[in-house]
Every structure is written in C-alpha cells, then in structure tokens.
PDB file of C-alpha atoms in Angstrom:
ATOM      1  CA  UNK A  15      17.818 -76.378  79.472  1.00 37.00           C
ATOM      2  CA  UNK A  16      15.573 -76.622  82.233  1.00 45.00           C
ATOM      3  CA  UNK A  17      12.013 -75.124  82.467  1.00 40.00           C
ATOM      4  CA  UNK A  18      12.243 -71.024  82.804  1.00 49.00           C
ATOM      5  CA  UNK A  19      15.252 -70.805  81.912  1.00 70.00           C
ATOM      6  CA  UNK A  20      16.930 -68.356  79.795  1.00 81.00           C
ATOM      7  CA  UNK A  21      20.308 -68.093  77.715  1.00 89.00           C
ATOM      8  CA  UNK A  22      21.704 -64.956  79.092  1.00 92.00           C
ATOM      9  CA  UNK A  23      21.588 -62.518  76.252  1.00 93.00           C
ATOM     10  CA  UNK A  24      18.097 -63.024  76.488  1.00 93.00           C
ATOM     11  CA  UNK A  25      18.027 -61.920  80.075  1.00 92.00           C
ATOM     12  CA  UNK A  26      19.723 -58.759  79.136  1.00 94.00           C
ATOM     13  CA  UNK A  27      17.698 -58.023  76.311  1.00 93.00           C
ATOM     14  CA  UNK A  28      14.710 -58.570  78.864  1.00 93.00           C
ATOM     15  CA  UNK A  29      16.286 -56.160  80.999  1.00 93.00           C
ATOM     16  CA  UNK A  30      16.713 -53.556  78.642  1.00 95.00           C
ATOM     17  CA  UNK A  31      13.533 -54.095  77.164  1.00 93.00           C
ATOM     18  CA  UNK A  32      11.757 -53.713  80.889  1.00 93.00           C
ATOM     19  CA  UNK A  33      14.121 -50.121  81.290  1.00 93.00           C
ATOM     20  CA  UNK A  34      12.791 -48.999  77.665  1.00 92.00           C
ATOM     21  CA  UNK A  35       8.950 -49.605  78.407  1.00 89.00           C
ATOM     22  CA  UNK A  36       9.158 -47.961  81.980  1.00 89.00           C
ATOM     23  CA  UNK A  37      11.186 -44.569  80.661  1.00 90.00           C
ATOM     24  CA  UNK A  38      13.805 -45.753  82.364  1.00 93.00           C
ATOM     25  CA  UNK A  39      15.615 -45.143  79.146  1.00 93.00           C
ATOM     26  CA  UNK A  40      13.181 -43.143  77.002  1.00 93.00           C
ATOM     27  CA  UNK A  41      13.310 -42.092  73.722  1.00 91.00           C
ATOM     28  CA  UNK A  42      16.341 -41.048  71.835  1.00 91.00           C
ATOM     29  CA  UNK A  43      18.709 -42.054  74.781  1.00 92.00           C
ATOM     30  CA  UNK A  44      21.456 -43.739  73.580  1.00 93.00           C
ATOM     31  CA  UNK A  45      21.894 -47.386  74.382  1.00 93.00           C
ATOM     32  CA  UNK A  46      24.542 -48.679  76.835  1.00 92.00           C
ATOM     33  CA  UNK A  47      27.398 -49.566  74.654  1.00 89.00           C
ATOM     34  CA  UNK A  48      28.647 -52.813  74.397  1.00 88.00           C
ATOM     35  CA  UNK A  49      31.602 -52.608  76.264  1.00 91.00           C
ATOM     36  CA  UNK A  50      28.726 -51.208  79.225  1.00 92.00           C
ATOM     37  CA  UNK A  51      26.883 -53.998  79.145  1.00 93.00           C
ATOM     38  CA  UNK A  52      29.448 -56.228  79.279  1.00 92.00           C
ATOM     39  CA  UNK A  53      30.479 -54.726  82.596  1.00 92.00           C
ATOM     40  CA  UNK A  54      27.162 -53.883  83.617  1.00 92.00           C
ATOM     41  CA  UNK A  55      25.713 -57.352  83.141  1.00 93.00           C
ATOM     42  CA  UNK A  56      28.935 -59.642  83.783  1.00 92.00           C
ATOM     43  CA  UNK A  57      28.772 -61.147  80.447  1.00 93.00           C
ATOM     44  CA  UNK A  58      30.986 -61.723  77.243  1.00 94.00           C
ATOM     45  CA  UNK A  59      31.244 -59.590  74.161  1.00 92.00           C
ATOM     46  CA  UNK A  60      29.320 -61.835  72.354  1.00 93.00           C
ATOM     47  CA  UNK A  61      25.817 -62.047  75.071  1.00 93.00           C
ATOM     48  CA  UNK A  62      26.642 -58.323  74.706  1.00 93.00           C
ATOM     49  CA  UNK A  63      26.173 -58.112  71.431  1.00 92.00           C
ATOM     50  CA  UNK A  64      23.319 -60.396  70.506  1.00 93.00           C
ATOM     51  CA  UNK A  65      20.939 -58.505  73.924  1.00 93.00           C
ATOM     52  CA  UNK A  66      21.030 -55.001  71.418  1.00 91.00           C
ATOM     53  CA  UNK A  67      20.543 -57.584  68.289  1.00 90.00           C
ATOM     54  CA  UNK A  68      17.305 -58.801  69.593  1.00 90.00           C
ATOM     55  CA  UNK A  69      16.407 -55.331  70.859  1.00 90.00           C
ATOM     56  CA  UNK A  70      16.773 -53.768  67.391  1.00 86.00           C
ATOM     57  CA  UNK A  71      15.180 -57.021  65.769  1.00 81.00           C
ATOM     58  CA  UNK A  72      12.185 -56.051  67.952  1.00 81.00           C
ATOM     59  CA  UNK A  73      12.093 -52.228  66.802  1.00 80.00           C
ATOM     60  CA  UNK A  74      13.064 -50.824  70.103  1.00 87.00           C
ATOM     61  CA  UNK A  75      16.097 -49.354  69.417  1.00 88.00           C
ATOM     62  CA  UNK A  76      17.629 -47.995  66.218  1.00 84.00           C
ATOM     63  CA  UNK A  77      21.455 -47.653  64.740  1.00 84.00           C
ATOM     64  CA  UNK A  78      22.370 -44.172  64.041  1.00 84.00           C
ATOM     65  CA  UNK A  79      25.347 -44.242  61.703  1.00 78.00           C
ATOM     66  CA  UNK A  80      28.621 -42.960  63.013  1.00 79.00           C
ATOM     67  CA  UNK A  81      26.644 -42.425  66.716  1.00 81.00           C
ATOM     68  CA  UNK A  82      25.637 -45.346  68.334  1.00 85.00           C
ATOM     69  CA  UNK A  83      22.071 -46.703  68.851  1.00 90.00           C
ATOM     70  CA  UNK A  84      19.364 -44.970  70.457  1.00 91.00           C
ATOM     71  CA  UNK A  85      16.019 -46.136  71.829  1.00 92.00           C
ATOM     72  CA  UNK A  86      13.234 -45.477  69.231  1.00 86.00           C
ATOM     73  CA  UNK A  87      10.264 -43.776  70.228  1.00 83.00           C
ATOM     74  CA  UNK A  88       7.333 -45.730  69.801  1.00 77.00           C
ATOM     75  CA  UNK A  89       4.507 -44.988  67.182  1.00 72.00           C
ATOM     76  CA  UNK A  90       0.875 -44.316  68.917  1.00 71.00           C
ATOM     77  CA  UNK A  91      -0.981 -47.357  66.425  1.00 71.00           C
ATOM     78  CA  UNK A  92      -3.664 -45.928  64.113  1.00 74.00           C
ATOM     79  CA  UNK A  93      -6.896 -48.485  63.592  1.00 71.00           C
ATOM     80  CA  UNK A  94      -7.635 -49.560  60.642  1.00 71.00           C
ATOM     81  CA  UNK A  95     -11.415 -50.410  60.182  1.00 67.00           C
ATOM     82  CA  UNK A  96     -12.572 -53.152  58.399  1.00 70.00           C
ATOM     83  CA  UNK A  97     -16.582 -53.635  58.063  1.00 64.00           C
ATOM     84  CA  UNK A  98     -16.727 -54.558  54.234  1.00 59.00           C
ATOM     85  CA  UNK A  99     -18.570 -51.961  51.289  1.00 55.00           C
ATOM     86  CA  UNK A 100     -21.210 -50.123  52.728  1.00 52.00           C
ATOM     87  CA  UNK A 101     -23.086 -47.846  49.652  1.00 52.00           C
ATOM     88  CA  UNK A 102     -24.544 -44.927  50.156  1.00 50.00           C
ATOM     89  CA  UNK A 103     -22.487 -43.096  52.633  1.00 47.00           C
ATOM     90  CA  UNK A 104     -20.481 -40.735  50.845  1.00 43.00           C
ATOM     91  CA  UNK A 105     -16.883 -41.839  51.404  1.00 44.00           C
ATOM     92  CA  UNK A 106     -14.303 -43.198  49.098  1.00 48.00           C
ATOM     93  CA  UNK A 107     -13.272 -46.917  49.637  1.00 49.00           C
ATOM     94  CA  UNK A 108     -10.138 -45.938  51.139  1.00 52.00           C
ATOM     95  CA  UNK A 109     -12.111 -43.395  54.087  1.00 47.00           C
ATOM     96  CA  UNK A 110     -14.424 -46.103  54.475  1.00 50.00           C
ATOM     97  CA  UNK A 111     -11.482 -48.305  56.227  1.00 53.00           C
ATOM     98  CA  UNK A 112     -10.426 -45.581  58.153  1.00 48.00           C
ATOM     99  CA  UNK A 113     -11.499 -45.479  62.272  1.00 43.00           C
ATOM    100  CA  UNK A 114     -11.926 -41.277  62.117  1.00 48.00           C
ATOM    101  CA  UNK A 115     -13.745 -40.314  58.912  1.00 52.00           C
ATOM    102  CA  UNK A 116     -12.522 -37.291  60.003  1.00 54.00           C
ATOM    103  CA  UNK A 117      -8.805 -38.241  58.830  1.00 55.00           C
ATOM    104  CA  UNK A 118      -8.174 -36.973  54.908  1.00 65.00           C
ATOM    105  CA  UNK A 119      -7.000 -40.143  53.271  1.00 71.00           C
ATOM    106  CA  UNK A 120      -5.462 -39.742  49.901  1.00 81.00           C
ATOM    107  CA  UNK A 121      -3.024 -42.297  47.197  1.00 83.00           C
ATOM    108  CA  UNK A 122      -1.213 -42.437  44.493  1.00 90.00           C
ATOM    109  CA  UNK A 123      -1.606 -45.223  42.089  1.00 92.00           C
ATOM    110  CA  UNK A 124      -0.338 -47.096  38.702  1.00 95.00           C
ATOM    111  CA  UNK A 125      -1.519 -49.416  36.866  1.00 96.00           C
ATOM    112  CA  UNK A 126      -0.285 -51.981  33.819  1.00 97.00           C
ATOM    113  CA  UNK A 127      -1.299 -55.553  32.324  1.00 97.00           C
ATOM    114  CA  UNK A 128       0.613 -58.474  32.996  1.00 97.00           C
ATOM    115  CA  UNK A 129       0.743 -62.601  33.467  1.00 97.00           C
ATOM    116  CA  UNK A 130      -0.753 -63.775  36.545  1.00 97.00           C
ATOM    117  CA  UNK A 131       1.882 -65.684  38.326  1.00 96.00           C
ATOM    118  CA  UNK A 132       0.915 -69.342  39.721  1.00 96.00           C
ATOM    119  CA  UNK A 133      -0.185 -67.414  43.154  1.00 96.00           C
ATOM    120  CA  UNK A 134      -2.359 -64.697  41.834  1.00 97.00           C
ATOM    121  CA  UNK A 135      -3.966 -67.202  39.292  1.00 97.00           C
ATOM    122  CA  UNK A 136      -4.824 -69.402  42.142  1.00 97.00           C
ATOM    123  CA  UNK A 137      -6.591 -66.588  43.971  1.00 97.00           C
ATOM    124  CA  UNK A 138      -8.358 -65.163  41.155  1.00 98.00           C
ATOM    125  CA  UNK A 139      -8.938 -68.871  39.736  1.00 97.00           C
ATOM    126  CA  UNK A 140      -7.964 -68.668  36.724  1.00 98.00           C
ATOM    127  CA  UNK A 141      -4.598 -69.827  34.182  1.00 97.00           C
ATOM    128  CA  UNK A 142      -1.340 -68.812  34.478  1.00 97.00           C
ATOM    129  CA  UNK A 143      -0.083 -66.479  32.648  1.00 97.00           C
ATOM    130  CA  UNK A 144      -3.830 -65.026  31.645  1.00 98.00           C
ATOM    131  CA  UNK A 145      -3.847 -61.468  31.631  1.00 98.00           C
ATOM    132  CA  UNK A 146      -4.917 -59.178  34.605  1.00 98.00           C
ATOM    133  CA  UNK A 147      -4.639 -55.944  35.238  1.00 97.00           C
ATOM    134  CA  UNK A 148      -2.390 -54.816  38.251  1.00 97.00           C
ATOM    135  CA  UNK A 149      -2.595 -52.023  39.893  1.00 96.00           C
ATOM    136  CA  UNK A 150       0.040 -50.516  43.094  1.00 95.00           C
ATOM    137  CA  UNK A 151      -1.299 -47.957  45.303  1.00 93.00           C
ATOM    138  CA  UNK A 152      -0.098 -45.756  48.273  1.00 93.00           C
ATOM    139  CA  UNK A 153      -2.200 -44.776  50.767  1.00 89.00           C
ATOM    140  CA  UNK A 154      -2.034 -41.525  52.902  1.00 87.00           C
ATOM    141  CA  UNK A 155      -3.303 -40.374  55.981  1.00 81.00           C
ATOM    142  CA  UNK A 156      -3.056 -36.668  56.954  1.00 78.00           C
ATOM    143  CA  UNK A 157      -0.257 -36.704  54.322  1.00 82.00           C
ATOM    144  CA  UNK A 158       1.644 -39.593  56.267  1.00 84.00           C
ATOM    145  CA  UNK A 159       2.096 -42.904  53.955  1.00 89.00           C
ATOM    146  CA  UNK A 160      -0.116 -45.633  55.576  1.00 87.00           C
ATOM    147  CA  UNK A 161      -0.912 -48.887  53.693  1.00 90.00           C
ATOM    148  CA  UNK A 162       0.457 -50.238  50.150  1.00 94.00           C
ATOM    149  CA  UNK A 163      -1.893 -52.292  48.257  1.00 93.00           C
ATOM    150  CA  UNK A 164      -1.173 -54.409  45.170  1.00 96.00           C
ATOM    151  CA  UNK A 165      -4.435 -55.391  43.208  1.00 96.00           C
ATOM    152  CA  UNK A 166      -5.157 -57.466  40.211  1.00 98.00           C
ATOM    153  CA  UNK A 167      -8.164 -57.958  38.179  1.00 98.00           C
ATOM    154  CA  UNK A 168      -8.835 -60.423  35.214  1.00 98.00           C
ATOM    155  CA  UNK A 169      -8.735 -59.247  32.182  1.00 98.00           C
ATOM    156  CA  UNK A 170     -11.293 -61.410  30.779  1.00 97.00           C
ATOM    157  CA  UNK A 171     -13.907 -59.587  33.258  1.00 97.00           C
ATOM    158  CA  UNK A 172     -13.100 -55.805  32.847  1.00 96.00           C
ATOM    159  CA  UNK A 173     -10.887 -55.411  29.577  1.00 95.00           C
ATOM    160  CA  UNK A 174     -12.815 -53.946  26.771  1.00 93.00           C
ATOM    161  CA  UNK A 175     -14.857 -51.828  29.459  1.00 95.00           C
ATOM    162  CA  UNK A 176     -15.082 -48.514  30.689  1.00 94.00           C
ATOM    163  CA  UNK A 177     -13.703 -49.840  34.157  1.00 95.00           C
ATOM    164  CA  UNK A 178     -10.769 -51.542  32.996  1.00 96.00           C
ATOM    165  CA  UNK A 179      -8.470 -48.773  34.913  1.00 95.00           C
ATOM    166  CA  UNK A 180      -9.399 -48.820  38.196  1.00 93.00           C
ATOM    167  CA  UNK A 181      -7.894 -45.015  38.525  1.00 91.00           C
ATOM    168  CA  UNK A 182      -9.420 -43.815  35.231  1.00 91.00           C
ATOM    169  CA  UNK A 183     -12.433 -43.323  33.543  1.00 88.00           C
ATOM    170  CA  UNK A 184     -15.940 -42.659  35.086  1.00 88.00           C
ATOM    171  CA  UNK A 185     -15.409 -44.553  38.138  1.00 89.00           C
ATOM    172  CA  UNK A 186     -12.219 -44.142  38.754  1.00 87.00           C
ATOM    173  CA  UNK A 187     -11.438 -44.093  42.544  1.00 81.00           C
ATOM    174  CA  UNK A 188     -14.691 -45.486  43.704  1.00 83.00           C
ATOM    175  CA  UNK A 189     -13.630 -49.448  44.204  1.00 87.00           C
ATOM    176  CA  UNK A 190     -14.197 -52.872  43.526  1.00 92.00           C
ATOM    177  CA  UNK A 191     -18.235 -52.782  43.972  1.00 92.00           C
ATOM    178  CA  UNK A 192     -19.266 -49.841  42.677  1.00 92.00           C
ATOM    179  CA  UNK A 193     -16.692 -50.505  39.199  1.00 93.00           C
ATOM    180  CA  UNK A 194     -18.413 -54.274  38.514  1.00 95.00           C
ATOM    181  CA  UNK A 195     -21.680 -53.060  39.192  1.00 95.00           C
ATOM    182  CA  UNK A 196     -21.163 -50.957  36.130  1.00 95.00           C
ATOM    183  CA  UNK A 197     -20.397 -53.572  33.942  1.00 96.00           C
ATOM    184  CA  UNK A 198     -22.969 -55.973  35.580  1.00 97.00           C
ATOM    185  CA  UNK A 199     -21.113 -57.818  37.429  1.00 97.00           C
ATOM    186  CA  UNK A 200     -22.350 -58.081  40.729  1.00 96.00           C
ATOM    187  CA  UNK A 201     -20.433 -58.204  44.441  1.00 95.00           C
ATOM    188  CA  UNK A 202     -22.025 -60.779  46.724  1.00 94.00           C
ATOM    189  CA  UNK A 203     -19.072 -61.640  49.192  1.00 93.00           C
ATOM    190  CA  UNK A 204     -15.587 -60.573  50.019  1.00 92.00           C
ATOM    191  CA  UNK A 205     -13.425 -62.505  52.150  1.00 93.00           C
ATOM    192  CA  UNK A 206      -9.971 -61.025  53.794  1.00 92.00           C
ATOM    193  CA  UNK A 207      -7.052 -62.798  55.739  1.00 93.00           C
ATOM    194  CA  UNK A 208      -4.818 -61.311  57.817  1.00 93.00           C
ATOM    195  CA  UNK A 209      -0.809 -62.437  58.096  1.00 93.00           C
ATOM    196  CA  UNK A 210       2.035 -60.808  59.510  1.00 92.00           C
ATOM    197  CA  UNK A 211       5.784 -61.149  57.803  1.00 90.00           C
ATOM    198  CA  UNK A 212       8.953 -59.401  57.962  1.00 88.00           C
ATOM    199  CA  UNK A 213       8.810 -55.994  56.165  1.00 88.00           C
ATOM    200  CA  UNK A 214      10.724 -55.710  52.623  1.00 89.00           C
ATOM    201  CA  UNK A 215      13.108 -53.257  52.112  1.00 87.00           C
ATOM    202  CA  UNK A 216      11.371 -51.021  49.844  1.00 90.00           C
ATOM    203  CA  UNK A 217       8.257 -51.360  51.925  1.00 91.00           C
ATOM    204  CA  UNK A 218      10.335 -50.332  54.942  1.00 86.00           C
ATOM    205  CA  UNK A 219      11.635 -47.483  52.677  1.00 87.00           C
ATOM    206  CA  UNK A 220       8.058 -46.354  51.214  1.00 92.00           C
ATOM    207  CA  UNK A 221       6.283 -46.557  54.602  1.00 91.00           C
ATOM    208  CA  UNK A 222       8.435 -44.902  57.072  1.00 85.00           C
ATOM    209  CA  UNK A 223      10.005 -48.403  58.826  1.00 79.00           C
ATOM    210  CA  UNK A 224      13.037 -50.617  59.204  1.00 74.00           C
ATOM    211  CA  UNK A 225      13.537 -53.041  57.392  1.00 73.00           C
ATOM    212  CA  UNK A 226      13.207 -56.802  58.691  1.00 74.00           C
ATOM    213  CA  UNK A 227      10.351 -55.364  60.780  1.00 78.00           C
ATOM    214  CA  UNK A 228       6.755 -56.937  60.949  1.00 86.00           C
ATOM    215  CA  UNK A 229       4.310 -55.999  58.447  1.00 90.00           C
ATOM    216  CA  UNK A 230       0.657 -56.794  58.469  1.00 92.00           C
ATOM    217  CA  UNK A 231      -0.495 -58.381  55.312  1.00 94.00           C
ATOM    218  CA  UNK A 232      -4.994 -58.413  54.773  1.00 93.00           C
ATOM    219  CA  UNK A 233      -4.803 -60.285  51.394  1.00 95.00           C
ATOM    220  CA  UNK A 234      -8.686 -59.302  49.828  1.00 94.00           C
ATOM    221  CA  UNK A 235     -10.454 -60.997  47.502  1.00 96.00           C
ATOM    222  CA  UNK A 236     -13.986 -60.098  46.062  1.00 96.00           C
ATOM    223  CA  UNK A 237     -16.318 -62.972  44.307  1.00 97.00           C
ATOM    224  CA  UNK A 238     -19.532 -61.997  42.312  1.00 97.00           C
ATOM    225  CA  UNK A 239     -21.507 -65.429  42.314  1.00 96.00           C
ATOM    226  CA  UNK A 240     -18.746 -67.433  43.644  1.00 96.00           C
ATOM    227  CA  UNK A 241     -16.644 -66.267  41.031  1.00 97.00           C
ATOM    228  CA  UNK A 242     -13.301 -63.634  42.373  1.00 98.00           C
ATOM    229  CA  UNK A 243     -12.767 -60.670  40.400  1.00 98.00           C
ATOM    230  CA  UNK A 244     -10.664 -59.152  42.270  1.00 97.00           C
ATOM    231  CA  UNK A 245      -7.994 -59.739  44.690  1.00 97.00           C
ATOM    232  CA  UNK A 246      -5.008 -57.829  46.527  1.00 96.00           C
ATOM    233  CA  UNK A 247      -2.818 -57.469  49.018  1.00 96.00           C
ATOM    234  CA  UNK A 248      -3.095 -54.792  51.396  1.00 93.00           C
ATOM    235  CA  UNK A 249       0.331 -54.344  53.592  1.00 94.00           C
ATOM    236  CA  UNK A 250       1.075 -51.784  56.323  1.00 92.00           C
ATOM    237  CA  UNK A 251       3.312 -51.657  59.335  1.00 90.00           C
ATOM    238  CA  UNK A 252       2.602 -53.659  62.154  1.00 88.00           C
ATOM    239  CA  UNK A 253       3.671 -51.344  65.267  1.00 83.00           C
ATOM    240  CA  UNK A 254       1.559 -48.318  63.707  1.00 83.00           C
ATOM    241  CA  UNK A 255      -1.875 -49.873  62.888  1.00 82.00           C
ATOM    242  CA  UNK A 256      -4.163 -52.186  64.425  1.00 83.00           C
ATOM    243  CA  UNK A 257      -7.060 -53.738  61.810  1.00 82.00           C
ATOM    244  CA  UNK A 258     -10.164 -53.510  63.645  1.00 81.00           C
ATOM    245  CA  UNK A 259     -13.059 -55.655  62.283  1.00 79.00           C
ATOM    246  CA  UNK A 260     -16.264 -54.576  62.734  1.00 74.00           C
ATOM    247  CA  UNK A 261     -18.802 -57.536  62.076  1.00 72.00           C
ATOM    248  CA  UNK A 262     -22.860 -57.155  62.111  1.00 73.00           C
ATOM    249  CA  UNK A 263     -24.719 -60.500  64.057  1.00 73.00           C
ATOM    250  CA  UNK A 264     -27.391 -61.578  61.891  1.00 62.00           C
TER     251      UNK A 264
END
C-alpha cells in the first residue's frame, strides 16, 4: 500500500468522524445507516459496515437496541490530581487527588484476606500465596462513580494491628501514610505508573462506560525504607478524566 494511503472504510470512518467533531452530526443524531453509506460513499456492504465498527470502537457512536446507532455525546474530562500525601491539610486521601477540593468525593469499600497471586506478590515483594489483605473501593464524585481501586496490603505488616482494615477501626478512611505511621511503619516514597487498556465489562458496567473502551490504569505502590506495603490499582475511564501530575523541583 503506498505511503498515505488508506483502505476505504477507514476513509469513511474519517469522514464521519470529521462530521461528528464539527456538529455536523451532533449528539444523539442517528447514524447514516448502512445501506446510506453504502450509497453515500460508493462502497460495499462490508467498507460499510466496518466505517460504524471503528466509529463505535472509538466511543463516538453508540447502538441503541431495536433503533439504530446514534452519535454519543462526549463527556467534558474531569482531572484527576496527582501530587503524592501531603499531611496536614484537612482532606481525605481521596479529596486530596481531586483538581476542585470543592467537589464532595465519597466510596464504598470491602475488604477480605486472600493469596497474593504471582503479580501482586511481585509488587509487594513478597511469596505467593502469603496472605494480604485486599480491599475494592468505588469512588464518587458529586454522587457520579469515578475511579475503582483494588488495594492489597501484607499481612505480615498490618495483621494483628489496629489498622489491619483499612475502612475500620481508628483510622479508617485516612490512607496508606497516616495507617503505617500508626503502627510505626514509616512512608518514605511512593511510586505510580500509568497504562491504558480496554475497559472490562463490569468496569464498563460500574463506571458508567462501554465496554471494550479505554481505561486508564495508575497502578500505586508505597515503600517504607525500600520495603512496599502497599500497592493497588487505581482504574477509571479514559474519555472522562485526565491524571494531572503535579511535581515540586527540588
């Protein structure tokens, strides 16, 4: 194929991507049928139908069952800030990663003991099949979910303590820092990376999206003298939030 060029259900989809973004077709307007584009574009059933694949692989359009498929309307993205623990200021963990501190974050959360698996042992150093504690949380904002997180802690560090819940207990709700420092064990670093994947189903389902759609995935992990005693995965949806790092130059 030479340079620049493009199969030609990839020039629809380009086509009716460029009439989505300028309002050409806006929101909630129903897409040109197959049988439209066919005619409208010159091409075969088939170019037809993989242009309004790739269009609803991207999340711009949306199949309404028994109607058709409609453009979606488009999510204003939320920031996310990221700027590590900061003591002292009189916010939750969770407010602390939000942009507006203004916004009224609340989750829901569970927690149980299990095996680490080969890839949480690795990140938390330790055997598998030693026991952590793992704990699932939704996050809101203004009521709205926003971000899963799946944590896990080793049990070797925190059980037999007062922290060994992060949910429960005197410290429940006030994070990773502030729960070790309790039990003398102190935070000295935390390191995040940042990943993008398709969604999961129940993701999808939980946080308002369609499936197969990108997530953002900041997997967290917290050391206390090199050691990690805590990790997770935080996951949200990739065409509502932007992460936003805020890092101080010393």
């Amino acid at each position: 194929m030479p340079f620049g060029e493009q199969p030609a259900y990839l020039r629809v989809a380009g086509d009716l991507r460029q009439k989505i973004v300028e309002g050409v077709l806006p929101p909630h307007t129903r897409l040109p049928s197959q049988a439209r584009i066919r005619e409208e574009y010159g091409v075969s059933d088939t170019v037809a139908l993989e242009a309004r694949k790739v269009l609803m692989a991207e999340g711009l359009v949306e199949g309404r069952s028994g109607s058709g498929t409609y453009v979606r309307e488009q999510p204003v993205p939320r920031r996310i800030a990221r700027a590590g623990y900061r003591t002292g200021v009189g916010a939750t963990p969770f407010r602390q990663e939000q942009a507006d501190e203004r916004v009224k974050g609340t989750w829901e959360s569970s927690s149980a003991r299990e095996e680490a698996d080969p890839v949480v042992a690795s990140r938390l150093r330790i055997q598998v099949g030693d026991r952590v504690m793992r704990t699932r949380y939704l996050f809101r904002a203004e009521g709205e979910p926003a971000m899963l997180s799946t944590s896990w802690e080793p049990l070797d560090i925190t059980g037999r303590t007062p922290v060994m819940l992060p949910e429960e207990g005197p410290l429940a709700g006030r994070g990773v820092v502030e729960r070790m420092a309790a039990i003398d064990v102190i935070v000295d670093n935390v390191v995040e990376e940042v990943g993008a994947r398709p969604g999961l189903a129940e993701e999808a389902m939980t946080l308002g999206g369609v499936p197969g759609h990108a997530v953002l995935v900041i997997s967290r992990t917290y050391f206390a003298g090199g050691r990690p005693v805590e990790t997770a995965d935080v996951v949200t949806l990739a065409d509502r939030h932007r992460v936003a790092y805020h890092l101080p130059v010393h």
